[in-house]
Coordinates of C-alpha atoms in Angstrom, one line a residue:
M28 CA 301.2 -23.2 213.5
K29 CA 301.9 -21.8 217.0
T30 CA 305.4 -23.5 216.8
S31 CA 306.2 -21.9 213.6
N32 CA 305.1 -18.5 215.0
L33 CA 307.2 -19.0 218.1
K34 CA 310.1 -19.7 215.5
T35 CA 309.4 -16.7 213.6
D36 CA 309.1 -14.6 216.8
S37 CA 312.3 -16.2 218.2
Q38 CA 314.2 -15.4 214.9
K39 CA 312.9 -11.9 214.9
L40 CA 314.1 -11.2 218.5
V41 CA 317.5 -12.8 217.8
S42 CA 317.7 -10.6 214.8
T43 CA 316.7 -7.6 216.7
V44 CA 319.1 -8.3 219.5
Q45 CA 322.1 -8.8 216.9
T46 CA 321.1 -5.5 215.3
A47 CA 321.3 -3.9 218.6
R48 CA 324.6 -5.3 219.5
L49 CA 325.9 -4.2 216.3
R50 CA 324.7 -0.6 216.7
V51 CA 326.1 -0.5 220.3
A52 CA 329.6 -1.8 218.9
T53 CA 329.5 0.7 216.2
A54 CA 328.8 3.6 218.7
E55 CA 331.4 2.5 221.0
N56 CA 333.9 2.4 218.1
R57 CA 333.0 5.8 216.9
W58 CA 333.1 7.2 220.4
Q59 CA 336.6 5.8 220.9
A60 CA 337.8 7.3 217.8
A61 CA 336.3 10.7 218.8
K62 CA 337.9 10.3 222.1
Q63 CA 341.4 9.8 220.5
Q64 CA 340.9 12.8 218.1
S65 CA 340.2 15.0 221.1
R66 CA 343.3 13.7 223.0
A67 CA 345.4 14.3 219.9
A68 CA 344.1 17.7 219.5
K69 CA 344.5 18.5 223.1
R70 CA 348.2 17.4 222.8
R71 CA 348.7 19.5 219.6
R72 CA 347.3 22.5 221.5
K73 CA 349.8 22.0 224.6
E74 CA 352.8 21.4 222.1
V75 CA 351.9 24.6 220.1
K76 CA 351.7 26.5 223.6
I77 CA 355.1 25.2 224.5
I78 CA 356.6 26.2 221.1
A79 CA 355.2 29.7 221.6
R80 CA 356.5 30.1 225.0
H81 CA 360.2 28.9 223.9
A82 CA 359.6 31.4 220.7
R83 CA 358.9 34.3 223.0
K84 CA 361.8 33.4 225.4
Q85 CA 364.2 33.3 222.4
A86 CA 362.9 36.7 221.0
K87 CA 363.5 38.4 224.3
Q88 CA 367.0 36.9 224.5
A89 CA 367.7 38.1 220.9
K90 CA 366.4 41.5 221.8
A91 CA 368.6 41.6 224.8
D92 CA 371.7 40.3 223.1
L93 CA 371.0 43.0 220.3
A94 CA 370.9 45.8 223.1
D95 CA 374.1 44.4 224.5
A96 CA 375.8 44.4 221.2

């Protein structure tokens, strides 16, 4: 009987370890996805800033050209 108890205890332990590994892997994947989304959002914000800066420069230039004309 003690041997069967050891087997079931061992199997429970293996199952617990597998579950823990699966949870860790899932958490790591979710973290990586969140990190990637964060980087993409940061890059989009940077691009929008640059586009806005160019638009302001073009508006100033157009205003100056209009004043010259």
